[in-house]
Amino acid sequence: MEISVLRVLETPLEKQLTPEIKKKIIHKALFSRCLEERLLELYSQGKLFGTVHTCIGQEFSGAVITEFLQPGDSIFSNHRCHGHFLCWTENLTGLIAEIMGKQAGVCSGRGGSQHLCQDGFYSNGIQGGIVPVATGLAFARKLNSEGKIAIVFIGDGTLGEGVIYEAFNLAAKWELPLLVVLENNGYAQSTCQTETLAGDICSRAAAFGIRTAKGDTWNWEQLYAIANNVVNYVRNESKPAFLQIDTFRLKAHSKGDDNRPRSVVEPYEQKDSLNLLLAESQPELIALQQEIEHLIDKAVAEAEASPYPEVKLPTTREQKIEWQETTVTKQRLVKALNQTFKDLMREHPKMLFIGEDVKSPYGGAFKVAQELSDLFAERVFNTPISEAAIVGLATGLAMEGYFPFVEIMFGDFTTLILDQILNHASKFRYMYDEQVTANAVIRTPMGGGRGYGPTHSQTLDRHFLGIPGLRVIALNNLLEPKPLYQTILETSLDPTLVIENKLLYSQYLREQLPEGFKRLVSNEPLPTVWIKPETVAVDVTLIGYGGMSETLVKVGDRLFEEHDLIAQIICPTQIYPFSIKPFLEIIAQSKILAIVEEGQGFAGFGTEIVTQIAEADPSLLPKVTRIVPPAISIPASGPVETAILPNVDKIITAIVEKK
Amino acid sequence: MKQEILVPRVNTNDDEVELVHWYVEDKQFVEVGQEIADVESSKAVMSIESEAAGYILTSARVGDSIGVGAPLATIYNELAELEADLNGGAAAPAKRDRSTPVRESTVPLVVTNGAVQTKLDSEQELIDEKIEKSQQDLVTVAAKPSFGFTRFSPSAKEYLKQHNLDASQFEGMGLVSVEAIEQILGKKSQPITPGNGGHSATVVTPSLSNSNLRSEKVSKAKQIEISLLTAGQAGGINSSLTLQFNSAGIRQTLAETGSLNGQILPLVLFEFSRLLEEYPVFNAYYEAGRIYYYDRIDIGLAMDLGKGLKVPIIRNANFLSPVEILETVTDYATEYLDNRLDPADLIGGTVTVTDLSNEGILHFQPLLNQNQSIILGIGGDSSIDGYPLTLTVVFDHRISAGREVASFLNELKKRLLSYALSNLPQTQQLAKTKNVQCSKCSIDLHSLYQKFGSEALMQVHINEQGETDYICHVCLEGF
Ligand SMILES: Cc1ncc(C[n+]2csc(CCOP(=O)(O)OP(=O)(O)O)c2C)c(N)n1
Ligand SMILES: [Mg+2]
């Protein structure tokens, strides 16, 4: 029965295109055209910030596609997004003001031309990166099973971005209601497609088993029917589709950077649908155009009247740290983590567990996910080896209210997710002016000591420190993981990267501390641990996190026994954002400050600590030492690896040298 | 032109220091590098030197707590400018009112060395308040450490052995390193053995440590007297007695026998410590209606060889020979000059001696140290015939009375004078060169020197029969 309906839909249904709808589509296209021409004017008047990528010549793409969208659907777009946005939201003032950088902008001027957001519309200026996010949102829509879909516009030049194929694969394999609209204008910035594109466009999507269709903006009435067909397919079948829309950009890529010869552009000017319509000089259209111009005048005036937004800085909570003694139950960390996720998934029906090889019986490379898929079969997902796409996927899911936990098998592979984190997930809440949250949790094991060699042993957290909007957490064996993950899950508005140390997995949570040392935890949401020696004379402050926790406890004991030095340990759990200020009083008690890092020291956490201390109270810095590995890759050979990574002996030696 | 002198950071722990002494007065001219004030942090007393030459205007009073980086004084090029400021110029450094704390301590008293200083006077309340506040701020930090366990580092154990320290002093001090020992002693020394010449405002929480000392209650009548005296003298109820005699004879003996490098001080310390055994009340202290008797005689010897007053402790002085005392004193002097004095050696005196006889000061009145009942001041003047020597005992009237002190002094004088050859009958004086031999073990002078080298000492005394006699340092147990 469904199939027969589809058969009908497959044939062009021009007859459905009523005069009213036609008028509406033309209206939208003309609206886009007039607006962007005005934007170019405003641009040359110096009234806009940044640049404008106009879709002049391509307007019917957005005008037609948006006809088939429903409230609750989502549209993702790229740098050339004004037309799409306007056709979907009709928010003229919000758009103009945004590009003018005004308070009345849809993102209060935070996003600007390429980063718009309203009512399920999201655009981003990174080519292709948004496709996995759209896929994740489509996934959420599928899980919600309310018949809502996601659409993503990309350009033909973006076919060069690998991540889109990761997303295509996922969308096809998992049958996600995602429509990819490829606006094929033959150029990427200055580069003609013939220089860079191999093979056939639609075949690329088709290779994943994605239904494909083709249309163009010159025959927009036919495009209407094709789009109608494709969108219905995506919506009704909950499967992805790929729609290639051939079109042509009549103006420059952005601003005035057009190097295409007139001979190439001119024919398209002549066949441009809107140009042809306007050339007819129909009174109705002229009136419409005048009306639009009038609306634009008004919107520009409103936008100009709007003030520039105030600089809003994050409120740093310089609350007073309080300390409390605590204990942990002796248990291997991997077991404690496994139990944590079992508990959390039971408590939170919207929590999802996503990763490579995480399902039973394998349970993840480090067995953290053991048995999860037995218990929660419909919420644990084995993924293709597509780190970027699954992080984007998680971002999209999180935007829709899910609690996705992504496992990246080895921390070394986080290089592949950097763009998804840095240019997407961590940006969204701010640049979309608090209209969305993206609290995806990305967990990954890091660290050496297992002989896995240069690309499977690294501690790369340093590369993720200092990304506004991204919280970086390092688990240690001094705190129970459950409350930490609970907090991460329940309190976050932004993505979180959690580093779990490989060696710690098999070690026990430190129940027993050496005699004379107390475990105090701060009242921060993600507490810092202070291993406090009970003494009247502290000599050394050790700062280290993650896998260093166990090492530092041993260092503390041996410094006392062998070198008559009393050490305290500060072991932060949240390593970004991080301020050392609340701990200065504690540090001030000691004479030597030793910062221990398993990752490279250059421009790392320790560097930041030292700088912050220097800014706050340089008198605390006379004796600082950083114990970090040398600037070489981590060798596989066990003894050589041991020789370069910080260990108890090396830390002690460095401290004794400082004494 | 004027320049402010700011409170420097004395150590990393303290964000404020207490002004304990001004060496200068307002409008006085000071030189660059001249000491102008002493400030006290939780760890040390430190002198502040002027960074400029000029007329000084102080901005704080003794007893004020001043934040690090806050102005301590202003140095003016011109006196006129100073006076202009002083007479209500806008820039006049505000004299701080003692009653209002200079600055709310933003850093809670993070008690690094555990012991929060306790103060005797009215500031106690203020401090209690501060401690309370810090406890609120930093819930887990206790004002007084009692960790309920003690774990010594191996080095700390070694240190205790070397310095003959009683490990039980560190009961409950948690992790104890050498540093911790020094901190505990430096900080908490007063409770155990006060009177190391520390600043007078800094004292004492004796309750814990004196519990093992023998004590006896002061009589009711005496208590009434004490309370009257206390009211009159605000706590320090001290008197002094001085006794003067010529020391030339004693010195001559020392010179002729080549003993003690000719120094009289070791001899005084020797006799003083032995005599103290007979006067336990002078090796004791008064507190809250009780007299606490020390179970050892540790003499603090006040030294000032140009690097500030230090009071190293001659431990168990009553068991040392004059030569051993001389050696201890010499060692301390060397360490003092090399800035090597071990902090552990500066604490725990039970009584104090201060000697200005080499300074040509014939008479002075030393200040009694906390938790001690007497201090002995030795004065002298070589320019006067007979090289007069004075012995002044300042004593705590709550414990002892003048008569006792007088008899103590007279006995001490008698014992010292017994060394003087001039006091011996002529024949006996000559005898010393003939047959000097220990009256107990019969060792002769020559053999004694052979055997003990510079440690050797043959002492002349008058025996019970009133005759001159000799006794070697081995047999010598004091009188
Ligand atoms: C990842 C990334 N690489 C490069 C760019 C710079 N850039 C912006 S638009 C563009 C051309 C995109 O071409 P296409 O996808 O065909 O879209 P069109 O501009 O033709 O609409 C380029 C290279 C970018 N924004 N993001
Ligand atoms: Mg293109």
Short mmCIF file of C-alpha atoms in Angstrom, two decimals, chain A residues 418-620:
data_model
loop_
_atom_site.label_atom_id
_atom_site.label_comp_id
_atom_site.label_asym_id
_atom_site.label_seq_id
_atom_site.Cartn_x
_atom_site.Cartn_y
_atom_site.Cartn_z
CA LEU A 418 38.71 18.14 16.60
CA ASP A 419 36.69 19.96 13.95
CA GLN A 420 33.46 18.50 15.22
CA ILE A 421 34.28 19.67 18.72
CA LEU A 422 36.02 22.92 18.00
CA ASN A 423 33.98 24.30 15.12
CA HIS A 424 30.69 22.69 15.93
CA ALA A 425 29.62 21.27 19.26
CA SER A 426 31.55 23.68 21.46
CA LYS A 427 30.50 26.69 19.41
CA PHE A 428 26.81 26.11 19.06
CA ARG A 429 25.44 27.38 22.33
CA TYR A 430 27.37 30.61 22.17
CA MET A 431 27.21 31.40 18.49
CA TYR A 432 23.54 30.49 18.26
CA ASP A 433 22.96 32.80 21.20
CA GLU A 434 21.88 30.20 23.72
CA GLN A 435 19.17 28.82 21.45
CA VAL A 436 20.64 25.35 21.54
CA THR A 437 22.67 23.21 23.85
CA ALA A 438 24.95 20.42 22.72
CA ASN A 439 25.92 18.46 25.77
CA ALA A 440 27.44 15.49 24.04
CA VAL A 441 29.86 13.53 26.20
CA ILE A 442 32.93 12.19 24.49
CA ARG A 443 34.96 9.68 26.47
CA THR A 444 38.32 8.43 25.45
CA PRO A 445 41.24 6.57 26.97
CA MET A 446 44.59 8.27 26.76
CA GLY A 447 48.07 7.59 27.99
CA GLY A 448 50.99 5.29 27.49
CA GLY A 449 52.59 2.53 29.44
CA ARG A 450 51.19 -0.32 27.44
CA GLY A 451 53.62 -0.44 24.57
CA TYR A 452 51.03 0.54 22.00
CA GLY A 453 53.49 2.77 20.21
CA PRO A 454 53.50 6.33 18.87
CA THR A 455 49.86 6.56 17.71
CA HIS A 456 48.11 4.66 20.48
CA SER A 457 49.80 5.90 23.61
CA GLN A 458 49.49 9.64 23.58
CA THR A 459 48.01 12.01 26.07
CA LEU A 460 46.55 14.67 23.82
CA ASP A 461 44.28 16.56 26.19
CA ARG A 462 46.49 19.60 25.74
CA HIS A 463 45.05 20.08 22.25
CA PHE A 464 41.57 20.33 23.69
CA LEU A 465 42.37 22.75 26.47
CA GLY A 466 41.33 26.29 25.88
CA ILE A 467 38.38 25.66 23.61
CA PRO A 468 35.61 27.89 24.89
CA GLY A 469 32.48 25.86 25.34
CA LEU A 470 34.29 22.57 25.78
CA ARG A 471 34.73 21.13 29.21
CA VAL A 472 37.67 18.78 29.60
CA ILE A 473 37.57 16.29 32.43
CA ALA A 474 40.25 13.85 33.46
CA LEU A 475 39.18 10.96 35.62
CA ASN A 476 41.53 9.77 38.33
CA ASN A 477 41.52 6.92 40.77
CA LEU A 478 40.96 9.10 43.78
CA LEU A 479 37.30 9.76 43.09
CA GLU A 480 34.37 7.50 42.29
CA PRO A 481 33.48 7.95 38.63
CA LYS A 482 29.73 7.64 39.04
CA PRO A 483 29.04 11.01 40.65
CA LEU A 484 31.35 12.65 38.12
CA TYR A 485 29.54 11.21 35.14
CA GLN A 486 26.24 11.94 36.75
CA THR A 487 27.22 15.56 37.11
CA ILE A 488 28.53 15.69 33.58
CA LEU A 489 25.31 14.25 32.29
CA GLU A 490 22.98 16.31 34.34
CA THR A 491 24.59 19.71 34.48
CA SER A 492 26.06 20.31 31.12
CA LEU A 493 24.90 22.64 28.41
CA ASP A 494 28.02 22.21 26.35
CA PRO A 495 30.02 19.23 25.16
CA THR A 496 32.40 17.50 27.51
CA LEU A 497 35.53 15.58 26.69
CA VAL A 498 36.35 13.02 29.34
CA ILE A 499 39.81 11.53 29.47
CA GLU A 500 40.12 8.16 31.05
CA ASN A 501 43.64 6.93 31.56
CA LYS A 502 44.39 3.55 30.03
CA LEU A 503 46.57 2.33 32.86
CA LEU A 504 44.07 3.40 35.45
CA TYR A 505 41.41 1.15 33.93
CA SER A 506 43.03 -1.91 35.39
CA GLN A 507 44.06 -0.24 38.61
CA TYR A 508 42.04 0.08 41.74
CA LEU A 509 40.35 3.15 43.00
CA ARG A 510 42.69 4.30 45.74
CA GLU A 511 40.82 3.41 48.87
CA GLN A 512 43.81 3.45 51.17
CA LEU A 513 46.17 6.40 51.15
CA PRO A 514 49.62 6.25 52.70
CA GLU A 515 49.56 6.95 56.40
CA GLY A 516 49.30 10.62 57.17
CA PHE A 517 47.55 11.70 53.99
CA LYS A 518 43.94 12.72 53.81
CA ARG A 519 41.74 12.83 50.76
CA LEU A 520 39.83 16.08 50.59
CA VAL A 521 37.51 16.98 47.77
CA SER A 522 36.41 20.45 46.83
CA ASN A 523 32.84 21.59 46.61
CA GLU A 524 33.18 22.21 42.87
CA PRO A 525 30.66 20.36 40.72
CA LEU A 526 33.53 18.29 39.40
CA PRO A 527 35.71 18.22 42.46
CA THR A 528 39.40 18.76 42.74
CA VAL A 529 41.13 16.31 45.01
CA TRP A 530 43.55 17.59 47.57
CA ILE A 531 45.69 14.90 49.06
CA LYS A 532 46.56 16.70 52.19
CA PRO A 533 49.40 15.58 54.36
CA GLU A 534 48.54 15.98 57.98
CA THR A 535 51.51 17.93 59.07
CA VAL A 536 52.71 21.31 60.08
CA ALA A 537 55.26 21.64 57.31
CA VAL A 538 54.45 21.02 53.67
CA ASP A 539 57.45 21.10 51.37
CA VAL A 540 56.09 20.26 47.96
CA THR A 541 52.89 20.78 46.03
CA LEU A 542 52.35 18.23 43.31
CA ILE A 543 49.85 19.07 40.63
CA GLY A 544 48.76 16.40 38.25
CA TYR A 545 45.60 14.87 36.96
CA GLY A 546 44.17 11.80 35.32
CA GLY A 547 46.50 8.83 35.25
CA MET A 548 49.04 10.76 37.27
CA SER A 549 46.87 10.46 40.38
CA GLU A 550 48.14 7.03 41.35
CA THR A 551 51.71 7.97 40.51
CA LEU A 552 51.58 11.12 42.61
CA VAL A 553 50.23 9.33 45.64
CA LYS A 554 53.20 7.00 45.45
CA VAL A 555 55.53 9.94 44.96
CA GLY A 556 54.12 11.57 48.09
CA ASP A 557 54.79 8.50 50.17
CA ARG A 558 58.30 7.98 48.89
CA LEU A 559 59.29 11.64 49.12
CA PHE A 560 58.51 11.40 52.80
CA GLU A 561 60.23 8.11 53.43
CA GLU A 562 63.28 8.67 51.31
CA HIS A 563 63.80 12.39 51.15
CA ASP A 564 62.19 13.82 54.24
CA LEU A 565 59.90 15.90 52.05
CA ILE A 566 56.23 16.29 52.75
CA ALA A 567 54.15 16.64 49.63
CA GLN A 568 50.57 17.56 49.04
CA ILE A 569 48.78 16.72 45.85
CA ILE A 570 46.31 18.78 43.93
CA CYS A 571 44.54 16.64 41.42
CA PRO A 572 41.97 18.56 39.41
CA THR A 573 39.18 16.68 37.75
CA GLN A 574 38.06 19.45 35.47
CA ILE A 575 41.13 20.61 33.61
CA TYR A 576 39.36 23.12 31.40
CA PRO A 577 38.00 25.58 32.22
CA PHE A 578 40.42 25.72 35.12
CA SER A 579 41.67 28.39 37.45
CA ILE A 580 44.49 27.84 39.89
CA LYS A 581 43.42 30.84 41.93
CA PRO A 582 41.28 29.01 44.45
CA PHE A 583 44.25 26.81 45.25
CA LEU A 584 46.88 29.49 45.72
CA GLU A 585 46.50 29.44 49.47
CA ILE A 586 47.23 25.78 49.46
CA ILE A 587 50.15 26.10 47.11
CA ALA A 588 51.53 28.92 49.22
CA GLN A 589 52.10 26.48 52.02
CA SER A 590 54.85 24.71 50.16
CA LYS A 591 58.23 25.71 48.82
CA ILE A 592 58.36 23.63 45.68
CA LEU A 593 55.70 23.38 43.04
CA ALA A 594 55.94 20.36 40.78
CA ILE A 595 53.56 19.95 37.89
CA VAL A 596 53.45 16.54 36.38
CA GLU A 597 52.00 15.84 32.97
CA GLU A 598 51.93 12.74 30.87
CA GLY A 599 51.37 14.75 27.71
CA GLN A 600 53.84 17.10 26.10
CA GLY A 601 54.74 20.03 28.27
CA PHE A 602 55.08 22.76 25.69
CA ALA A 603 52.08 25.06 25.88
CA GLY A 604 50.33 22.58 28.11
CA PHE A 605 48.37 22.50 31.33
CA GLY A 606 51.45 23.15 33.43
CA THR A 607 52.37 26.16 31.36
CA GLU A 608 48.94 27.54 31.99
CA ILE A 609 49.17 26.92 35.72
CA VAL A 610 52.50 28.64 35.98
CA THR A 611 51.23 31.60 34.01
CA GLN A 612 48.14 31.92 36.12
CA ILE A 613 50.20 31.80 39.29
CA ALA A 614 52.63 34.33 37.89
CA GLU A 615 49.76 36.65 37.19
CA ALA A 616 48.18 36.16 40.57
CA ASP A 617 51.18 35.96 42.89
CA PRO A 618 54.63 35.48 41.41
CA SER A 619 56.13 35.08 44.84
CA LEU A 620 54.71 31.59 44.84
#
